[in-house]
Amino acid sequence: MADSKEIVISGSTLSPDFIQELLPAVEQTALHYHLSFLCLGGFPQLERMIRDQALKTQMLFGSSEAVLLKCAGTSSNLVTSLFPILIKAVEKNKPKLAVIYLEKAKTWIEDIISAVDDMVKRYEQQTKSVKTCTSDVYEEQNQTEGKLKEHTVEMKALEDALAKLELELNKNVNDIEEIQEEIEKSTQELQDLIIKSAKSHSYLQVLFGYNRKYNNAAIRAKQAELTPLVHEMDSLRKQGWDIKNKQIDLQMKLAICNIQQGEIPSPVHLTEVQRCLDQIRKILVDLKNFWEKVSFTLETLKDKTFAGDKLIEDLKDMKEEFLNSIEDAKQYWQTFGAGCQRAQNIFSMQSRDAYKFLEINPSSLSQDERNKQYTSIMEKLKKINPQGLCKAAITE
């Protein structure tokens, strides 16, 4: 139907476009380490601390690459191995064949769950490590407080401007939280409507994703309710992104003033590193939960649908729907696998290329060289799209 809409929700299953949430945090991490290096690298002890944390994160990204590659491989195996067998089992009434492959698929997925769980713990530990590093910088600041020189008019103006931006950002964050609550409420209501209206068992919807077109009036009305909320969320995300970029610009100018006065600049960019690492951790938690639901669903399929003679009885009224769901699933999992592959490539590039700035001694940089690197970082930050951070996406 022309007025039907397609919806992808990441609240119950992981959206195939989850990479759009992952990308900004991954790219920003190295850029904020680089900014920290430019601001604090002129102090030898702080340089060593930042270098150590950046190298640990670089290694962590390398391990993340391997996990995402495993996810991509399993997605491909589901499409090329499991789904054809399920179709054959239904068409030929061979439940034992389906059970064998469902067990094999569960083994693949349990391996992924374990690997992702390990990554979640490692990101949590690295976030704590960067937080400790940030605290150490503040401690170093406190120890040098008595040596501070004149607080210039320029520095006071920069601090006042940053305080104003902080108020704007706080309001933006509160507005986003309010919209997010509305989106989550409407999304849950939409999920309930979809499951209620589905002809097949709800576990099929969990395995194959809410990626199908619906013409139910209540569902279309709920989708229409979600659309403006998502657009408003995108607008607020962009607004917040613009405020943060202005903050970074002023923070760098203030850091230059600090350095010229012999002061240690504030480690604000290390705080941003913490935020980025925690964002990646949260997405990995979503990824783990997603695979756990798929594992549960495969077990349900095995126990309830492919249990011997119950196959024909259970599928008598939903055989066509079941086969159509599997066909829909192929496209979903191909897209999801492509997203995992892209995420793997991003982690690969980041772990290989984004930390080359560590090869330079920051104390040897002239002010012109420092400004040139800063300009390059800002250009990269401005190119990052913040709109991928929204938790729901609706397309016409």
Short mmCIF file of C-alpha atoms in Angstrom, two decimals:
data_model
loop_
_atom_site.label_atom_id
_atom_site.label_comp_id
_atom_site.label_asym_id
_atom_site.label_seq_id
_atom_site.Cartn_x
_atom_site.Cartn_y
_atom_site.Cartn_z
CA MET A 1 0.00 0.00 0.00
CA ALA A 2 1.21 3.51 -0.75
CA ASP A 3 0.48 4.73 2.76
CA SER A 4 2.21 1.87 4.57
CA LYS A 5 5.49 2.46 6.30
CA GLU A 6 8.47 0.36 7.15
CA ILE A 7 9.84 0.61 10.63
CA VAL A 8 13.07 -0.60 12.18
CA ILE A 9 13.24 -0.55 15.95
CA SER A 10 16.41 -1.09 17.94
CA GLY A 11 14.65 -1.44 21.28
CA SER A 12 13.70 -5.10 20.94
CA THR A 13 15.99 -6.28 18.19
CA LEU A 14 19.15 -4.59 17.05
CA SER A 15 18.57 -2.42 14.00
CA PRO A 16 20.61 -3.40 10.95
CA ASP A 17 21.71 0.25 10.96
CA PHE A 18 23.18 0.01 14.47
CA ILE A 19 26.48 1.05 12.91
CA GLN A 20 25.06 4.59 12.73
CA GLU A 21 25.05 4.65 16.53
CA LEU A 22 28.50 3.12 16.81
CA LEU A 23 30.30 5.23 14.21
CA PRO A 24 30.32 8.65 15.96
CA ALA A 25 31.66 7.27 19.25
CA VAL A 26 34.42 5.23 17.56
CA GLU A 27 35.61 8.14 15.41
CA GLN A 28 35.46 10.70 18.21
CA THR A 29 37.55 8.63 20.62
CA ALA A 30 40.87 9.05 18.79
CA LEU A 31 40.10 12.69 17.94
CA HIS A 32 39.60 13.57 21.62
CA TYR A 33 42.75 11.67 22.58
CA HIS A 34 44.55 13.76 19.94
CA LEU A 35 43.10 16.99 21.38
CA SER A 36 44.20 15.89 24.86
CA PHE A 37 47.65 15.24 23.45
CA LEU A 38 47.82 18.74 21.98
CA CYS A 39 46.59 20.38 25.19
CA LEU A 40 48.44 18.34 27.82
CA GLY A 41 51.29 16.68 25.90
CA GLY A 42 53.70 19.52 26.70
CA PHE A 43 53.82 18.25 30.29
CA PRO A 44 55.99 15.07 30.25
CA GLN A 45 54.20 13.21 33.03
CA LEU A 46 50.78 13.92 31.52
CA GLU A 47 52.02 12.99 28.05
CA ARG A 48 53.02 9.54 29.31
CA MET A 49 49.63 9.05 30.96
CA ILE A 50 47.67 10.02 27.84
CA ARG A 51 49.91 7.96 25.57
CA ASP A 52 49.39 4.91 27.78
CA GLN A 53 45.58 5.24 27.74
CA ALA A 54 45.48 5.89 23.99
CA LEU A 55 47.57 2.79 23.25
CA LYS A 56 45.31 0.64 25.45
CA THR A 57 42.26 1.94 23.60
CA GLN A 58 43.94 1.30 20.26
CA MET A 59 44.47 -2.34 21.27
CA LEU A 60 40.86 -2.54 22.49
CA PHE A 61 39.64 -1.38 19.09
CA GLY A 62 41.73 -4.13 17.49
CA SER A 63 39.94 -6.73 19.63
CA SER A 64 36.56 -5.15 18.81
CA GLU A 65 37.36 -5.61 15.13
CA ALA A 66 37.67 -9.38 15.65
CA VAL A 67 34.33 -9.59 17.50
CA LEU A 68 32.45 -7.65 14.79
CA LEU A 69 34.02 -9.90 12.15
CA LYS A 70 32.64 -12.90 14.05
CA CYS A 71 29.18 -11.29 14.07
CA ALA A 72 29.36 -10.69 10.32
CA GLY A 73 30.41 -14.30 9.71
CA THR A 74 27.57 -15.72 11.78
CA SER A 75 25.03 -13.49 10.01
CA SER A 76 26.28 -14.89 6.71
CA ASN A 77 26.04 -18.46 8.01
CA LEU A 78 22.42 -17.92 9.05
CA VAL A 79 21.53 -16.79 5.52
CA THR A 80 23.53 -19.39 3.60
CA SER A 81 23.18 -22.41 5.89
CA LEU A 82 20.42 -22.22 8.50
CA PHE A 83 17.58 -20.58 6.58
CA PRO A 84 17.73 -22.91 3.54
CA ILE A 85 17.66 -25.88 5.92
CA LEU A 86 14.64 -24.46 7.79
CA ILE A 87 12.80 -23.99 4.49
CA LYS A 88 13.61 -27.55 3.47
CA ALA A 89 12.54 -28.90 6.87
CA VAL A 90 9.16 -27.18 6.62
CA GLU A 91 8.53 -28.11 2.98
CA LYS A 92 9.69 -31.74 3.35
CA ASN A 93 8.58 -32.24 6.97
CA LYS A 94 12.10 -33.11 8.21
CA PRO A 95 12.23 -31.71 11.75
CA LYS A 96 15.36 -33.67 12.75
CA LEU A 97 17.38 -31.93 10.06
CA ALA A 98 16.22 -28.55 11.34
CA VAL A 99 17.09 -29.44 14.93
CA ILE A 100 20.67 -30.36 13.97
CA TYR A 101 21.25 -27.01 12.28
CA LEU A 102 19.47 -25.05 14.99
CA GLU A 103 21.83 -26.60 17.54
CA LYS A 104 24.81 -25.68 15.35
CA ALA A 105 23.56 -22.10 15.02
CA LYS A 106 23.12 -21.86 18.79
CA THR A 107 26.77 -22.87 19.22
CA TRP A 108 27.88 -20.07 16.87
CA ILE A 109 25.79 -17.55 18.75
CA GLU A 110 26.83 -18.63 22.24
CA ASP A 111 30.43 -18.12 21.14
CA ILE A 112 29.57 -14.58 20.04
CA ILE A 113 27.74 -13.83 23.30
CA SER A 114 30.83 -14.83 25.27
CA ALA A 115 33.13 -12.73 23.07
CA VAL A 116 30.90 -9.64 23.24
CA ASP A 117 30.50 -10.01 27.01
CA ASP A 118 34.29 -9.99 27.36
CA MET A 119 34.49 -6.81 25.24
CA VAL A 120 31.82 -5.10 27.37
CA LYS A 121 33.91 -5.78 30.50
CA ARG A 122 37.08 -4.52 28.82
CA TYR A 123 35.41 -1.26 27.73
CA GLU A 124 34.07 -0.77 31.23
CA GLN A 125 37.58 -1.24 32.64
CA GLN A 126 39.14 1.11 30.09
CA THR A 127 36.54 3.80 30.82
CA LYS A 128 37.46 3.57 34.51
CA SER A 129 41.15 3.75 33.62
CA VAL A 130 40.65 6.96 31.59
CA LYS A 131 38.58 8.39 34.46
CA THR A 132 41.49 7.74 36.83
CA CYS A 133 43.85 9.40 34.36
CA THR A 134 41.56 12.45 34.24
CA SER A 135 41.54 12.64 38.04
CA ASP A 136 45.34 12.50 38.04
CA VAL A 137 45.45 15.49 35.69
CA TYR A 138 43.22 17.47 38.03
CA GLU A 139 45.46 16.48 40.94
CA GLU A 140 48.48 17.74 39.02
CA GLN A 141 46.62 21.01 38.43
CA ASN A 142 45.96 21.40 42.14
CA GLN A 143 49.62 20.87 42.97
CA THR A 144 50.68 23.68 40.61
CA GLU A 145 47.94 26.12 41.70
CA GLY A 146 50.33 28.32 43.63
CA LYS A 147 52.47 28.87 40.55
CA LEU A 148 49.67 30.29 38.39
CA LYS A 149 50.28 33.58 36.64
CA GLU A 150 47.86 36.40 35.85
CA HIS A 151 44.33 35.38 34.85
CA THR A 152 43.95 37.40 31.64
CA VAL A 153 40.86 39.20 30.37
CA GLU A 154 40.82 36.85 27.38
CA MET A 155 40.78 33.79 29.65
CA LYS A 156 37.88 35.23 31.70
CA ALA A 157 35.89 35.90 28.51
CA LEU A 158 36.50 32.37 27.26
CA GLU A 159 35.42 30.88 30.59
CA ASP A 160 32.23 32.97 30.61
CA ALA A 161 31.42 31.89 27.05
CA LEU A 162 32.01 28.23 27.97
CA ALA A 163 29.73 28.57 31.01
CA LYS A 164 26.96 29.92 28.76
CA LEU A 165 27.40 27.03 26.31
CA GLU A 166 27.27 24.57 29.22
CA LEU A 167 23.83 25.91 30.18
CA GLU A 168 22.65 25.54 26.59
CA LEU A 169 24.00 21.99 26.44
CA ASN A 170 22.30 21.02 29.72
CA LYS A 171 18.96 22.26 28.38
CA ASN A 172 19.57 20.33 25.16
CA VAL A 173 20.31 17.14 27.11
CA ASN A 174 17.13 17.53 29.17
CA ASP A 175 15.05 18.07 26.03
CA ILE A 176 16.58 14.96 24.44
CA GLU A 177 15.80 12.87 27.52
CA GLU A 178 12.16 13.96 27.43
CA ILE A 179 11.80 13.11 23.74
CA GLN A 180 13.63 9.81 24.26
CA GLU A 181 11.09 8.81 26.92
CA GLU A 182 8.23 9.57 24.52
CA ILE A 183 9.92 7.59 21.74
CA GLU A 184 10.52 4.58 24.01
CA LYS A 185 6.90 4.63 25.21
CA SER A 186 5.50 4.84 21.67
CA THR A 187 7.99 2.25 20.42
CA GLN A 188 6.91 -0.27 23.07
CA GLU A 189 3.26 0.34 22.22
CA LEU A 190 4.06 -0.18 18.54
CA GLN A 191 5.91 -3.42 19.26
CA ASP A 192 2.91 -4.70 21.25
CA LEU A 193 0.59 -3.88 18.34
CA ILE A 194 2.85 -5.63 15.82
CA ILE A 195 3.14 -8.79 17.90
CA LYS A 196 -0.61 -8.79 18.55
CA SER A 197 -1.41 -8.44 14.85
CA ALA A 198 1.17 -10.96 13.64
CA LYS A 199 -0.28 -14.18 12.24
CA SER A 200 2.82 -16.19 13.18
CA HIS A 201 4.25 -16.81 16.63
CA SER A 202 5.90 -13.76 18.20
CA TYR A 203 9.26 -15.53 18.38
CA LEU A 204 9.43 -15.35 14.59
CA GLN A 205 9.19 -11.59 14.85
CA VAL A 206 12.05 -11.56 17.36
CA LEU A 207 14.29 -13.66 15.10
CA PHE A 208 13.42 -11.96 11.84
CA GLY A 209 13.07 -8.37 13.01
CA TYR A 210 10.28 -5.83 12.73
CA ASN A 211 11.23 -5.03 9.17
CA ARG A 212 8.02 -5.77 7.34
CA LYS A 213 5.24 -3.58 5.96
CA TYR A 214 1.98 -3.39 7.90
CA ASN A 215 -1.38 -1.98 6.85
CA ASN A 216 -3.14 -2.32 10.20
CA ALA A 217 -4.72 1.09 10.98
CA ALA A 218 -3.59 1.12 14.62
CA ILE A 219 -0.02 0.28 13.63
CA ARG A 220 0.06 2.98 10.95
CA ALA A 221 -1.33 5.51 13.44
CA LYS A 222 1.37 4.64 15.98
CA GLN A 223 4.06 4.88 13.30
CA ALA A 224 2.72 8.31 12.34
CA GLU A 225 2.96 9.30 16.00
CA LEU A 226 6.60 8.23 16.14
CA THR A 227 7.73 10.00 12.99
CA PRO A 228 7.71 13.62 14.28
CA LEU A 229 9.30 12.51 17.56
CA VAL A 230 12.20 10.96 15.68
CA HIS A 231 12.61 14.07 13.53
CA GLU A 232 12.62 16.24 16.66
CA MET A 233 15.22 13.95 18.23
CA ASP A 234 17.41 14.31 15.14
CA SER A 235 17.11 18.10 15.35
CA LEU A 236 18.04 18.14 19.04
CA ARG A 237 21.00 15.82 18.42
CA LYS A 238 22.30 18.16 15.74
CA GLN A 239 21.79 21.16 17.98
CA GLY A 240 23.72 19.47 20.79
CA TRP A 241 26.47 18.50 18.35
CA ASP A 242 26.85 22.12 17.22
CA ILE A 243 27.07 23.29 20.84
CA LYS A 244 29.78 20.72 21.59
CA ASN A 245 31.82 21.77 18.57
CA LYS A 246 31.65 25.39 19.77
CA GLN A 247 32.78 24.21 23.20
CA ILE A 248 35.75 22.36 21.74
CA ASP A 249 36.81 25.47 19.84
CA LEU A 250 36.67 27.67 22.96
CA GLN A 251 38.31 24.99 25.13
CA MET A 252 41.25 24.81 22.76
CA LYS A 253 41.67 28.59 22.81
CA LEU A 254 41.53 28.54 26.60
CA ALA A 255 44.07 25.70 26.70
CA ILE A 256 46.48 27.76 24.60
CA CYS A 257 46.09 30.64 27.07
CA ASN A 258 46.71 28.21 29.96
CA ILE A 259 49.87 26.86 28.36
CA GLN A 260 51.15 30.38 27.67
CA GLN A 261 50.61 31.18 31.35
CA GLY A 262 52.44 28.02 32.42
CA GLU A 263 49.23 26.39 33.60
CA ILE A 264 47.96 22.85 33.02
CA PRO A 265 44.79 23.01 30.86
CA SER A 266 41.59 21.26 31.95
CA PRO A 267 41.42 17.58 30.82
CA VAL A 268 37.97 18.10 29.25
CA HIS A 269 38.83 16.03 26.18
CA LEU A 270 39.69 13.02 28.35
CA THR A 271 36.18 13.33 29.80
CA GLU A 272 34.86 13.12 26.24
CA VAL A 273 36.97 9.99 25.69
CA GLN A 274 35.22 8.44 28.70
CA ARG A 275 31.83 9.32 27.23
CA CYS A 276 32.73 7.80 23.86
CA LEU A 277 34.07 4.58 25.40
CA ASP A 278 30.94 4.26 27.52
CA GLN A 279 28.76 4.81 24.44
CA ILE A 280 30.58 1.98 22.64
CA ARG A 281 30.13 -0.22 25.73
CA LYS A 282 26.37 0.44 25.77
CA ILE A 283 26.06 -0.47 22.09
CA LEU A 284 27.99 -3.69 22.73
CA VAL A 285 25.58 -4.46 25.59
CA ASP A 286 22.72 -4.01 23.09
CA LEU A 287 24.59 -6.30 20.70
CA LYS A 288 24.99 -8.95 23.40
CA ASN A 289 21.30 -8.71 24.37
CA PHE A 290 20.34 -9.02 20.71
CA TRP A 291 22.31 -12.24 20.24
CA GLU A 292 20.93 -13.62 23.52
CA LYS A 293 17.38 -13.08 22.19
CA VAL A 294 18.29 -14.78 18.93
CA SER A 295 19.74 -17.71 20.87
CA PHE A 296 16.54 -17.99 22.92
CA THR A 297 14.45 -17.81 19.74
CA LEU A 298 16.42 -20.59 18.07
CA GLU A 299 15.83 -22.76 21.12
CA THR A 300 12.11 -21.93 20.94
CA LEU A 301 11.98 -22.87 17.27
CA LYS A 302 13.69 -26.14 18.04
CA ASP A 303 11.52 -27.06 21.03
CA LYS A 304 8.11 -25.80 19.89
CA THR A 305 8.07 -25.88 16.11
CA PHE A 306 10.43 -28.65 15.10
CA ALA A 307 9.52 -31.12 17.83
CA GLY A 308 8.87 -34.27 15.86
CA ASP A 309 5.27 -34.77 14.69
CA LYS A 310 4.26 -31.34 15.97
CA LEU A 311 5.86 -29.70 12.93
CA ILE A 312 2.90 -30.14 10.57
CA GLU A 313 0.35 -29.55 13.34
CA ASP A 314 1.95 -26.25 14.42
CA LEU A 315 2.59 -25.02 10.90
CA LYS A 316 -0.73 -26.12 9.40
CA ASP A 317 -2.23 -22.62 9.58
CA MET A 318 0.98 -20.61 9.35
CA LYS A 319 3.25 -22.53 6.97
CA GLU A 320 3.16 -19.85 4.28
CA GLU A 321 3.67 -17.11 6.87
CA PHE A 322 6.63 -19.02 8.31
CA LEU A 323 8.29 -19.39 4.90
CA ASN A 324 7.64 -15.73 4.07
CA SER A 325 9.20 -14.75 7.39
CA ILE A 326 12.35 -16.66 6.54
CA GLU A 327 12.54 -14.94 3.16
CA ASP A 328 12.17 -11.58 4.93
CA ALA A 329 14.86 -12.67 7.37
CA LYS A 330 17.42 -13.14 4.62
CA GLN A 331 17.33 -9.48 3.69
CA TYR A 332 17.38 -8.40 7.34
CA TRP A 333 20.40 -10.55 8.20
CA GLN A 334 22.27 -9.63 5.03
CA THR A 335 21.88 -5.96 5.96
CA PHE A 336 22.81 -6.65 9.58
CA GLY A 337 25.87 -8.63 8.49
CA ALA A 338 26.91 -5.79 6.18
CA GLY A 339 26.61 -3.42 9.14
CA CYS A 340 28.85 -5.66 11.24
CA GLN A 341 31.35 -5.82 8.38
CA ARG A 342 31.37 -2.04 8.11
CA ALA A 343 31.82 -1.70 11.88
CA GLN A 344 34.72 -4.15 11.70
CA ASN A 345 36.33 -2.03 8.96
CA ILE A 346 35.90 1.14 11.03
CA PHE A 347 37.56 -0.43 14.08
CA SER A 348 40.32 -1.71 11.80
CA MET A 349 41.02 1.72 10.31
CA GLN A 350 40.85 3.39 13.71
CA SER A 351 43.20 0.93 15.40
CA ARG A 352 45.63 1.13 12.47
CA ASP A 353 45.63 4.80 11.40
CA ALA A 354 43.87 7.07 13.91
CA TYR A 355 46.59 6.94 16.58
CA LYS A 356 49.57 7.89 14.44
CA PHE A 357 49.73 11.18 16.32
CA LEU A 358 51.29 9.22 19.18
CA GLU A 359 54.45 8.88 17.07
CA ILE A 360 55.10 12.63 17.51
CA ASN A 361 56.64 14.31 20.53
CA PRO A 362 54.04 16.99 21.40
CA SER A 363 56.67 19.14 23.12
CA SER A 364 58.46 19.52 19.78
CA LEU A 365 55.43 21.06 18.03
CA SER A 366 55.53 24.74 17.17
CA GLN A 367 52.37 26.79 17.71
CA ASP A 368 51.75 26.77 13.95
CA GLU A 369 52.05 22.97 13.81
CA ARG A 370 49.76 22.67 16.84
CA ASN A 371 47.17 24.94 15.19
CA LYS A 372 47.37 22.96 11.96
CA GLN A 373 46.67 19.68 13.76
CA TYR A 374 43.85 21.29 15.72
CA THR A 375 42.22 22.60 12.52
CA SER A 376 42.42 19.13 10.99
CA ILE A 377 40.77 17.56 14.06
CA MET A 378 37.94 20.09 14.04
CA GLU A 379 37.24 19.45 10.36
CA LYS A 380 36.93 15.73 11.08
CA LEU A 381 34.66 16.30 14.10
CA LYS A 382 32.33 18.53 12.08
CA LYS A 383 31.97 15.83 9.41
CA ILE A 384 30.72 13.24 11.90
CA ASN A 385 26.95 12.79 11.62
CA PRO A 386 25.27 12.90 15.06
CA GLN A 387 21.83 11.90 13.73
CA GLY A 388 22.75 8.21 13.79
CA LEU A 389 22.49 8.32 17.57
CA CYS A 390 18.69 8.24 17.61
CA LYS A 391 17.22 5.04 19.06
CA ALA A 392 14.49 4.60 16.46
CA ALA A 393 14.37 5.17 12.74
CA ILE A 394 11.28 5.36 10.58
CA THR A 395 11.30 5.54 6.81
CA GLU A 396 8.42 6.09 4.44
#
